[in-house]
Amino acid sequence: MINSQEASAALMEIESLSRLVRQSVFYRHASTMLILWGVATFIGYLLSFFAPAAAPVIWAVVIVAGVICAIIIGALNKKREGVSTFDARATAAFIAFVAFGCLWSIVFGNMAPRQIAAFWTTYFMLPYVMTGFWFGRVFVVIGMSVIALTLLGYFLAGPWFTLWMAVVNGGGLLLGGLWMRRS
Amino acid sequence: MAELDDIIHQPLRLKIMAALNALHPTQGLDFPRLKKLTGATDGNLGAHIETLAKAGYVSVEKAFVGKKPQTTVTATAAGRGAFARHVATLREIIATAEGK
């Protein structure tokens, strides 16, 4: 039989491993979504740079395509691992989050396209930063980096801002996703 | 007081069971990920997985992903039960020492 210190050390080891495994599983699922939305936003900004007048249509198509791909990836995950990654509360929270953004950027806000791009990017990075407080500092780093680079581009990139956002926002999410997949 | 499970109590086997128990019952971990999580060497990990498999605590599935062989280890229902009892005993030891 072991003493209470040894028992306590064993329990701490179990708790530490459990946390690592849960984080690893979360990273694996989240990295796929980061890569997906990284590619989607990169394409959205790139097309918007070359055809600014069509930006609203481009973004509507990009977002709908992204959501459809996310649903397909979720279904494939469920089939492969036998575990559903769909979370009704998380989905409801996401819808409320987007609705709030639409309310202030479309209904109340009188924003220029440049401001809309900066608003949605920094707004979407907010939950990344907050998620990081619970699930891993990498989210905080990704979120804060993209916000800082967005602000830098907003004030300094001039007419290249949309292209800057393709690299910073799309590329940032893509690199973050690839890094998480590797870790 | 219940006895500790000798098979699970060995430090590396405890780590393996802790990692597998953190997953959904249908999920397993592949060998490289388990190796990374536990910090074990190939040979050591293989030997301890075999001990756990012989006790019926884990199932080992070998398959080919493309041309690469992949070994996936999953905790069985018996393994999950044994692990839960082992954790309960650890807690009991601490509670007894604290005079609860």
Coordinates of N, CA, C and O in Angstrom, one line a residue, chain A residues 18-174:
Chain A
S18 N -4.9 13.8 -18.2 CA -6.3 14.0 -18.7 C -6.4 15.4 -19.4 O -7.0 15.5 -20.5
R19 N -5.8 16.4 -18.8 CA -5.9 17.8 -19.3 C -5.2 17.8 -20.7 O -5.7 18.4 -21.6
L20 N -4.0 17.2 -20.7 CA -3.2 17.2 -22.0 C -4.0 16.5 -23.1 O -4.0 17.0 -24.2
V21 N -4.6 15.4 -22.8 CA -5.4 14.6 -23.8 C -6.6 15.4 -24.3 O -6.8 15.5 -25.5
R22 N -7.3 16.0 -23.4 CA -8.5 16.8 -23.8 C -8.0 18.0 -24.7 O -8.7 18.3 -25.7
Q23 N -6.9 18.6 -24.3 CA -6.4 19.7 -25.1 C -6.0 19.3 -26.5 O -6.2 19.9 -27.5
S24 N -5.3 18.1 -26.5 CA -4.9 17.5 -27.8 C -6.0 17.2 -28.7 O -6.0 17.5 -29.9
V25 N -7.1 16.7 -28.1 CA -8.3 16.4 -29.0 C -8.9 17.7 -29.5 O -9.3 17.8 -30.6
F26 N -9.0 18.6 -28.6 CA -9.6 19.9 -28.9 C -8.8 20.6 -30.0 O -9.3 21.1 -31.0
Y27 N -7.5 20.6 -29.9 CA -6.6 21.2 -30.9 C -6.8 20.5 -32.2 O -6.8 21.2 -33.3
R28 N -6.9 19.2 -32.2 CA -7.0 18.4 -33.5 C -8.3 18.9 -34.2 O -8.3 19.1 -35.4
H29 N -9.4 19.0 -33.5 CA -10.7 19.4 -34.2 C -10.6 20.9 -34.6 O -11.0 21.3 -35.6
A30 N -10.1 21.7 -33.6 CA -10.0 23.2 -33.9 C -9.1 23.5 -35.0 O -9.4 24.4 -35.8
S31 N -8.0 22.7 -35.2 CA -7.0 23.0 -36.2 C -7.6 22.9 -37.6 O -7.4 23.7 -38.5
T32 N -8.5 21.9 -37.8 CA -9.2 21.7 -39.1 C -10.0 22.9 -39.4 O -10.0 23.4 -40.5
M33 N -10.7 23.4 -38.4 CA -11.6 24.6 -38.6 C -10.8 25.8 -38.9 O -11.1 26.6 -39.7
L34 N -9.6 26.0 -38.2 CA -8.8 27.1 -38.4 C -8.2 27.1 -39.8 O -8.2 28.1 -40.5
I35 N -7.8 25.9 -40.3 CA -7.3 25.8 -41.7 C -8.4 26.1 -42.7 O -8.2 26.9 -43.6
L36 N -9.6 25.6 -42.4 CA -10.7 25.8 -43.3 C -11.0 27.3 -43.5 O -11.1 27.9 -44.6
W37 N -11.2 28.0 -42.3 CA -11.5 29.4 -42.3 C -10.3 30.3 -42.8 O -10.6 31.4 -43.3
G38 N -9.1 29.8 -42.6 CA -8.0 30.5 -43.1 C -8.0 30.5 -44.6 O -7.8 31.6 -45.2
V39 N -8.2 29.4 -45.2 CA -8.3 29.3 -46.7 C -9.5 30.2 -47.2 O -9.4 30.9 -48.1
A40 N -10.7 30.0 -46.5 CA -11.9 30.8 -46.9 C -11.6 32.3 -46.9 O -12.0 33.0 -47.8
T41 N -11.1 32.8 -45.8 CA -10.9 34.2 -45.7 C -9.8 34.7 -46.6 O -9.9 35.8 -47.2
F42 N -8.8 33.9 -46.9 CA -7.7 34.2 -47.8 C -8.4 34.4 -49.2 O -8.1 35.4 -49.9
I43 N -9.2 33.5 -49.6 CA -9.8 33.5 -50.9 C -10.8 34.8 -51.0 O -10.8 35.5 -51.9
G44 N -11.6 35.0 -49.9 CA -12.5 36.1 -49.8 C -11.8 37.4 -50.0 O -12.2 38.2 -50.8
Y45 N -10.7 37.6 -49.2 CA -10.0 38.9 -49.3 C -9.3 39.1 -50.7 O -9.3 40.2 -51.3
L46 N -8.7 38.0 -51.2 CA -8.0 38.0 -52.5 C -9.0 38.4 -53.6 O -8.7 39.3 -54.4
L47 N -10.1 37.8 -53.6 CA -11.1 38.1 -54.7 C -11.7 39.5 -54.5 O -11.9 40.2 -55.5
S48 N -11.9 39.9 -53.2 CA -12.4 41.3 -52.9 C -11.4 42.3 -53.4 O -11.8 43.4 -53.8
F49 N -10.1 42.0 -53.3 CA -9.1 43.0 -53.7 C -9.2 43.2 -55.2 O -9.1 44.4 -55.7
F50 N -9.4 42.1 -56.0 CA -9.4 42.3 -57.4 C -10.8 42.7 -57.9 O -10.9 43.3 -59.0
A51 N -11.9 42.5 -57.2 CA -13.2 42.9 -57.6 C -13.9 43.5 -56.4 O -14.9 42.9 -55.8
P52 N -13.5 44.7 -56.0 CA -14.1 45.3 -54.7 C -15.6 45.5 -54.8 O -16.3 45.4 -53.8
A53 N -16.1 45.8 -56.0 CA -17.6 46.0 -56.2 C -18.4 44.8 -55.8 O -19.5 44.8 -55.4
A54 N -17.8 43.6 -56.1 CA -18.5 42.3 -55.9 C -18.2 41.8 -54.5 O -18.7 40.6 -54.2
A55 N -17.6 42.5 -53.6 CA -17.2 42.0 -52.3 C -18.4 41.5 -51.5 O -18.2 40.4 -50.9
P56 N -19.5 42.1 -51.4 CA -20.6 41.6 -50.6 C -21.1 40.2 -51.1 O -21.3 39.3 -50.3
V57 N -21.1 40.0 -52.5 CA -21.5 38.7 -53.0 C -20.4 37.7 -52.7 O -20.6 36.5 -52.3
I58 N -19.1 38.1 -52.9 CA -18.0 37.2 -52.7 C -18.0 36.7 -51.3 O -17.9 35.5 -51.0
W59 N -18.2 37.6 -50.3 CA -18.2 37.2 -48.9 C -19.4 36.3 -48.5 O -19.3 35.4 -47.7
A60 N -20.6 36.6 -49.2 CA -21.8 35.7 -48.9 C -21.5 34.3 -49.4 O -21.8 33.3 -48.7
V61 N -20.9 34.2 -50.6 CA -20.6 32.8 -51.1 C -19.5 32.1 -50.2 O -19.6 31.0 -49.9
V62 N -18.4 32.9 -49.9 CA -17.4 32.3 -49.0 C -17.9 31.8 -47.7 O -17.6 30.7 -47.3
I63 N -18.8 32.6 -47.1 CA -19.3 32.2 -45.7 C -20.2 31.0 -45.8 O -20.0 30.1 -45.1
V64 N -21.1 31.0 -46.8 CA -22.0 29.9 -47.0 C -21.2 28.6 -47.3 O -21.4 27.5 -46.7
A65 N -20.2 28.7 -48.2 CA -19.3 27.6 -48.5 C -18.6 27.1 -47.3 O -18.4 25.9 -47.1
G66 N -18.1 28.0 -46.5 CA -17.3 27.7 -45.3 C -18.2 26.9 -44.3 O -17.7 25.9 -43.7
V67 N -19.4 27.4 -44.1 CA -20.3 26.8 -43.2 C -20.6 25.3 -43.7 O -20.6 24.4 -42.9
I68 N -20.9 25.2 -45.0 CA -21.2 23.9 -45.5 C -20.0 22.9 -45.3 O -20.2 21.8 -44.9
C69 N -18.8 23.4 -45.6 CA -17.6 22.6 -45.4 C -17.4 22.2 -43.9 O -17.1 21.1 -43.6
A70 N -17.7 23.2 -43.0 CA -17.6 22.9 -41.6 C -18.6 21.8 -41.2 O -18.2 20.9 -40.4
I71 N -19.8 21.8 -41.7 CA -20.8 20.8 -41.4 C -20.3 19.4 -41.9 O -20.4 18.4 -41.2
I72 N -19.8 19.4 -43.1 CA -19.3 18.2 -43.7 C -18.1 17.6 -42.9 O -18.1 16.4 -42.6
I73 N -17.2 18.5 -42.5 CA -16.1 18.0 -41.7 C -16.6 17.4 -40.3 O -16.1 16.4 -39.9
G74 N -17.5 18.1 -39.7 CA -18.1 17.6 -38.5 C -18.7 16.2 -38.7 O -18.5 15.3 -37.8
A75 N -19.4 16.0 -39.8 CA -20.1 14.7 -40.1 C -19.0 13.7 -40.3 O -19.2 12.5 -39.8
L76 N -17.9 14.0 -41.0 CA -16.8 13.0 -41.2 C -16.2 12.7 -39.9 O -15.8 11.5 -39.7
N77 N -16.0 13.7 -39.0 CA -15.4 13.4 -37.7 C -16.2 12.4 -36.9 O -15.7 11.5 -36.3
K78 N -17.5 12.6 -37.0 CA -18.5 11.8 -36.3 C -18.4 10.3 -36.8 O -18.4 9.4 -36.0
K79 N -18.3 10.2 -38.1 CA -18.2 8.9 -38.7 C -16.9 8.2 -38.4 O -16.9 7.0 -38.1
R80 N -15.8 9.0 -38.4 CA -14.5 8.4 -38.1 C -14.3 8.0 -36.7 O -13.8 6.9 -36.3
E81 N -14.7 8.9 -35.8 CA -14.4 8.7 -34.3 C -15.6 8.2 -33.5 O -15.5 7.9 -32.3
G82 N -16.8 8.2 -34.1 CA -18.0 7.8 -33.4 C -18.4 8.8 -32.3 O -19.2 8.5 -31.5
V83 N -17.9 10.0 -32.4 CA -18.2 11.1 -31.4 C -18.6 12.3 -32.2 O -18.0 12.8 -33.1
S84 N -19.8 12.9 -31.8 CA -20.3 14.1 -32.5 C -19.6 15.3 -31.9 O -19.5 15.4 -30.7
T85 N -19.1 16.1 -32.8 CA -18.4 17.4 -32.3 C -19.4 18.5 -32.4 O -19.1 19.7 -32.0
F86 N -20.7 18.2 -32.8 CA -21.7 19.3 -32.9 C -22.2 19.6 -31.4 O -22.4 18.7 -30.6
D87 N -22.2 20.9 -31.1 CA -22.6 21.3 -29.8 C -23.7 22.4 -30.0 O -23.4 23.5 -30.5
A88 N -24.9 22.0 -29.6 CA -26.0 22.9 -29.8 C -25.8 24.3 -29.1 O -26.1 25.4 -29.7
R89 N -25.3 24.3 -27.9 CA -25.1 25.5 -27.2 C -24.0 26.4 -27.9 O -24.1 27.6 -28.0
A90 N -22.9 25.7 -28.3 CA -21.8 26.5 -29.0 C -22.4 27.1 -30.3 O -22.0 28.2 -30.7
T91 N -23.2 26.3 -31.0 CA -23.8 26.8 -32.3 C -24.7 28.0 -32.0 O -24.7 29.0 -32.7
A92 N -25.6 27.9 -30.9 CA -26.4 29.0 -30.6 C -25.6 30.2 -30.2 O -25.9 31.4 -30.6
A93 N -24.5 30.0 -29.5 CA -23.6 31.1 -29.1 C -23.0 31.8 -30.3 O -22.9 33.0 -30.4
F94 N -22.6 30.9 -31.3 CA -22.0 31.5 -32.5 C -23.0 32.3 -33.3 O -22.7 33.4 -33.8
I95 N -24.3 31.8 -33.4 CA -25.3 32.5 -34.1 C -25.6 33.9 -33.4 O -25.7 34.9 -34.1
A96 N -25.7 33.9 -32.1 CA -25.9 35.1 -31.3 C -24.7 36.1 -31.6 O -24.9 37.3 -31.7
F97 N -23.5 35.5 -31.6 CA -22.3 36.3 -31.8 C -22.3 37.0 -33.2 O -22.1 38.2 -33.3
V98 N -22.7 36.2 -34.2 CA -22.7 36.8 -35.6 C -23.9 37.8 -35.7 O -23.7 38.9 -36.3
A99 N -25.0 37.5 -35.1 CA -26.2 38.4 -35.1 C -25.8 39.8 -34.5 O -26.2 40.8 -35.0
F100 N -25.1 39.7 -33.4 CA -24.7 40.9 -32.7 C -23.7 41.7 -33.6 O -23.9 43.0 -33.7
G101 N -22.8 41.0 -34.3 CA -21.9 41.7 -35.2 C -22.7 42.3 -36.4 O -22.4 43.5 -36.8
C102 N -23.7 41.6 -36.9 CA -24.5 42.2 -38.0 C -25.2 43.4 -37.6 O -25.3 44.4 -38.3
L103 N -25.8 43.3 -36.4 CA -26.6 44.4 -35.8 C -25.8 45.7 -35.8 O -26.2 46.8 -36.2
W104 N -24.5 45.6 -35.3 CA -23.7 46.8 -35.2 C -23.0 47.2 -36.4 O -22.7 48.4 -36.6
S105 N -22.7 46.2 -37.3 CA -21.9 46.6 -38.5 C -22.9 47.0 -39.7 O -22.5 47.8 -40.5
I106 N -24.1 46.4 -39.7 CA -25.0 46.7 -40.8 C -26.1 47.6 -40.4 O -26.4 48.6 -41.1
V107 N -26.8 47.3 -39.3 CA -28.0 48.1 -38.9 C -27.6 49.5 -38.3 O -28.0 50.5 -38.8
F108 N -26.8 49.4 -37.2 CA -26.5 50.7 -36.5 C -25.2 51.4 -37.1 O -25.1 52.6 -37.1
G109 N -24.2 50.6 -37.5 CA -23.0 51.1 -37.9 C -23.1 51.7 -39.3 O -23.8 51.2 -40.1
N110 N -22.4 52.8 -39.5 CA -22.3 53.3 -40.9 C -20.9 53.2 -41.4 O -20.2 54.2 -41.5
M111 N -20.5 51.9 -41.6 CA -19.0 51.7 -41.8 C -18.7 51.6 -43.3 O -19.4 51.2 -44.1
A112 N -17.4 52.1 -43.5 CA -16.9 51.9 -44.9 C -16.4 50.5 -45.0 O -16.1 49.8 -44.0
P113 N -16.2 50.0 -46.3 CA -15.7 48.6 -46.4 C -14.4 48.3 -45.6 O -14.3 47.2 -45.1
R114 N -13.5 49.3 -45.6 CA -12.3 49.1 -44.8 C -12.6 48.8 -43.4 O -12.0 48.0 -42.7
Q115 N -13.5 49.6 -42.8 CA -13.8 49.5 -41.4 C -14.6 48.2 -41.1 O -14.4 47.5 -40.1
I116 N -15.4 47.8 -42.1 CA -16.2 46.5 -41.9 C -15.1 45.4 -41.9 O -15.3 44.5 -41.0
A117 N -14.1 45.4 -42.8 CA -13.1 44.3 -42.8 C -12.4 44.3 -41.4 O -12.2 43.2 -40.9
A118 N -12.0 45.5 -41.0 CA -11.3 45.5 -39.7 C -12.2 45.1 -38.5 O -11.7 44.3 -37.6
F119 N -13.4 45.5 -38.6 CA -14.4 45.2 -37.5 C -14.5 43.7 -37.4 O -14.4 43.1 -36.3
W120 N -14.9 43.0 -38.5 CA -15.2 41.6 -38.5 C -14.0 40.7 -38.1 O -14.1 39.8 -37.4
T121 N -12.8 41.2 -38.6 CA -11.6 40.4 -38.2 C -11.3 40.5 -36.8 O -11.1 39.5 -36.1
T122 N -11.3 41.7 -36.2 CA -11.0 41.9 -34.8 C -12.1 41.3 -33.9 O -11.8 40.7 -32.9
Y123 N -13.3 41.4 -34.4 CA -14.5 40.8 -33.7 C -14.4 39.3 -33.6 O -14.6 38.7 -32.5
F124 N -14.0 38.7 -34.7 CA -13.9 37.2 -34.7 C -12.7 36.7 -33.9 O -12.7 35.6 -33.5
M125 N -11.7 37.6 -33.8 CA -10.5 37.2 -33.0 C -10.8 37.2 -31.5 O -10.1 36.6 -30.7
L126 N -11.8 38.0 -31.1 CA -12.2 38.1 -29.7 C -12.5 36.7 -29.0 O -11.9 36.4 -28.0
P127 N -13.4 35.9 -29.6 CA -13.6 34.6 -29.0 C -12.4 33.7 -29.0 O -12.2 32.8 -28.2
Y128 N -11.5 33.9 -30.0 CA -10.2 33.1 -30.0 C -9.4 33.4 -28.8 O -8.9 32.5 -28.1
V129 N -9.3 34.7 -28.5 CA -8.5 35.1 -27.3 C -9.2 34.6 -26.1 O -8.5 34.0 -25.2
M130 N -10.5 34.7 -26.0 CA -11.2 34.3 -24.8 C -11.1 32.8 -24.6 O -11.0 32.2 -23.5
T131 N -11.3 32.0 -25.7 CA -11.2 30.6 -25.7 C -9.8 30.2 -25.2 O -9.7 29.2 -24.4
G132 N -8.8 30.9 -25.6 CA -7.4 30.6 -25.1 C -7.2 30.6 -23.6 O -6.4 29.9 -23.1
F133 N -8.0 31.4 -22.9 CA -7.9 31.5 -21.5 C -8.2 30.1 -20.8 O -7.8 29.8 -19.8
W134 N -9.1 29.3 -21.5 CA -9.5 28.0 -21.0 C -8.7 26.9 -21.7 O -8.4 25.9 -21.1
F135 N -8.5 27.0 -23.0 CA -8.1 25.8 -23.8 C -6.7 25.8 -24.3 O -6.3 24.9 -25.0
G136 N -5.9 26.9 -24.1 CA -4.6 26.9 -24.6 C -4.1 28.2 -25.1 O -4.9 28.9 -25.8
R137 N -2.9 28.6 -24.6 CA -2.4 30.0 -24.9 C -2.3 30.2 -26.4 O -2.2 31.4 -26.8
V138 N -2.2 29.2 -27.2 CA -2.0 29.4 -28.7 C -3.1 30.2 -29.3 O -2.9 31.0 -30.2
F139 N -4.3 30.0 -28.8 CA -5.5 30.8 -29.3 C -5.3 32.3 -28.9 O -5.6 33.1 -29.7
V140 N -4.8 32.6 -27.7 CA -4.5 33.9 -27.3 C -3.5 34.6 -28.3 O -3.7 35.7 -28.8
V141 N -2.4 33.8 -28.5 CA -1.4 34.3 -29.4 C -1.9 34.6 -30.8 O -1.6 35.6 -31.4
I142 N -2.6 33.6 -31.4 CA -3.2 33.8 -32.7 C -4.1 35.0 -32.8 O -4.0 35.8 -33.6
G143 N -5.1 35.0 -31.8 CA -6.0 36.1 -31.8 C -5.4 37.5 -31.7 O -5.7 38.4 -32.5
M144 N -4.5 37.6 -30.7 CA -3.8 38.9 -30.5 C -3.0 39.3 -31.6 O -2.9 40.5 -32.0
S145 N -2.3 38.4 -32.2 CA -1.4 38.7 -33.4 C -2.2 39.2 -34.6 O -1.9 40.2 -35.2
V146 N -3.3 38.5 -34.9 CA -4.2 38.9 -36.0 C -4.8 40.3 -35.7 O -4.8 41.1 -36.6
I147 N -5.2 40.5 -34.5 CA -5.8 41.8 -34.2 C -4.7 42.9 -34.3 O -5.0 44.0 -35.0
A148 N -3.5 42.7 -33.8 CA -2.5 43.7 -33.9 C -2.1 44.0 -35.4 O -2.0 45.1 -35.8
L149 N -2.0 42.9 -36.2 CA -1.6 43.1 -37.6 C -2.7 43.7 -38.4 O -2.5 44.5 -39.3
T150 N -4.0 43.4 -38.0 CA -5.1 44.1 -38.7 C -5.1 45.6 -38.4 O -5.3 46.4 -39.4
L151 N -4.9 46.0 -37.2 CA -4.8 47.4 -36.9 C -3.6 48.1 -37.6 O -3.8 49.2 -38.1
L152 N -2.5 47.4 -37.6 CA -1.3 47.9 -38.3 C -1.7 48.1 -39.8 O -1.4 49.2 -40.4
G153 N -2.3 47.2 -40.4 CA -2.7 47.3 -41.8 C -3.8 48.4 -42.0 O -3.7 49.1 -43.0
Y154 N -4.7 48.5 -41.1 CA -5.8 49.4 -41.2 C -5.2 50.9 -41.3 O -5.7 51.7 -42.1
F155 N -4.2 51.1 -40.5 CA -3.6 52.5 -40.4 C -2.5 52.7 -41.4 O -2.3 53.8 -41.9
L156 N -1.8 51.6 -41.8 CA -0.6 51.8 -42.6 C -0.6 51.2 -44.0 O 0.2 51.6 -44.8
A157 N -1.5 50.3 -44.3 CA -1.4 49.5 -45.5 C -2.0 50.3 -46.7 O -1.8 49.9 -47.9
G158 N -2.7 51.4 -46.5 CA -3.2 52.2 -47.6 C -4.1 51.4 -48.5 O -4.9 50.6 -48.1
P159 N -3.9 51.5 -49.9 CA -4.8 50.8 -50.8 C -4.5 49.2 -50.8 O -5.3 48.5 -51.4
W160 N -3.5 48.8 -50.2 CA -3.2 47.4 -50.1 C -3.8 46.6 -48.9 O -3.6 45.5 -48.7
F161 N -4.7 47.4 -48.2 CA -5.3 46.8 -47.0 C -6.0 45.4 -47.2 O -5.8 44.5 -46.5
T162 N -6.8 45.3 -48.3 CA -7.5 44.1 -48.5 C -6.5 42.9 -48.8 O -6.7 41.8 -48.3
L163 N -5.5 43.2 -49.5 CA -4.5 42.2 -49.8 C -3.7 41.8 -48.5 O -3.4 40.7 -48.2
W164 N -3.4 42.9 -47.7 CA -2.8 42.7 -46.4 C -3.6 41.8 -45.5 O -3.1 40.9 -44.9
M165 N -5.0 42.0 -45.6 CA -5.9 41.2 -44.7 C -5.9 39.7 -45.2 O -6.1 38.8 -44.4
A166 N -5.8 39.5 -46.5 CA -5.7 38.1 -47.1 C -4.6 37.4 -46.4 O -4.7 36.2 -46.0
V167 N -3.4 38.1 -46.4 CA -2.2 37.4 -45.8 C -2.3 37.3 -44.3 O -2.1 36.2 -43.7
V168 N -2.7 38.4 -43.6 CA -2.7 38.4 -42.2 C -3.8 37.6 -41.6 O -3.6 36.7 -40.7
N169 N -5.0 37.8 -42.1 CA -6.2 37.0 -41.5 C -6.2 35.6 -42.0 O -6.2 34.7 -41.2
G170 N -6.2 35.4 -43.4 CA -6.3 34.1 -43.9 C -5.0 33.3 -43.6 O -5.1 32.2 -43.0
G171 N -3.8 33.9 -43.8 CA -2.6 33.3 -43.5 C -2.4 33.0 -42.1 O -1.9 31.9 -41.7
G172 N -2.8 33.9 -41.2 CA -2.6 33.8 -39.8 C -3.4 32.6 -39.3 O -2.9 31.7 -38.5
L173 N -4.7 32.4 -39.7 CA -5.5 31.3 -39.3 C -4.9 30.0 -39.8 O -4.9 29.0 -39.1
L174 N -4.5 30.0 -41.1 CA -3.9 28.8 -41.7 C -2.7 28.4 -41.0 O -2.6 27.2 -40.6

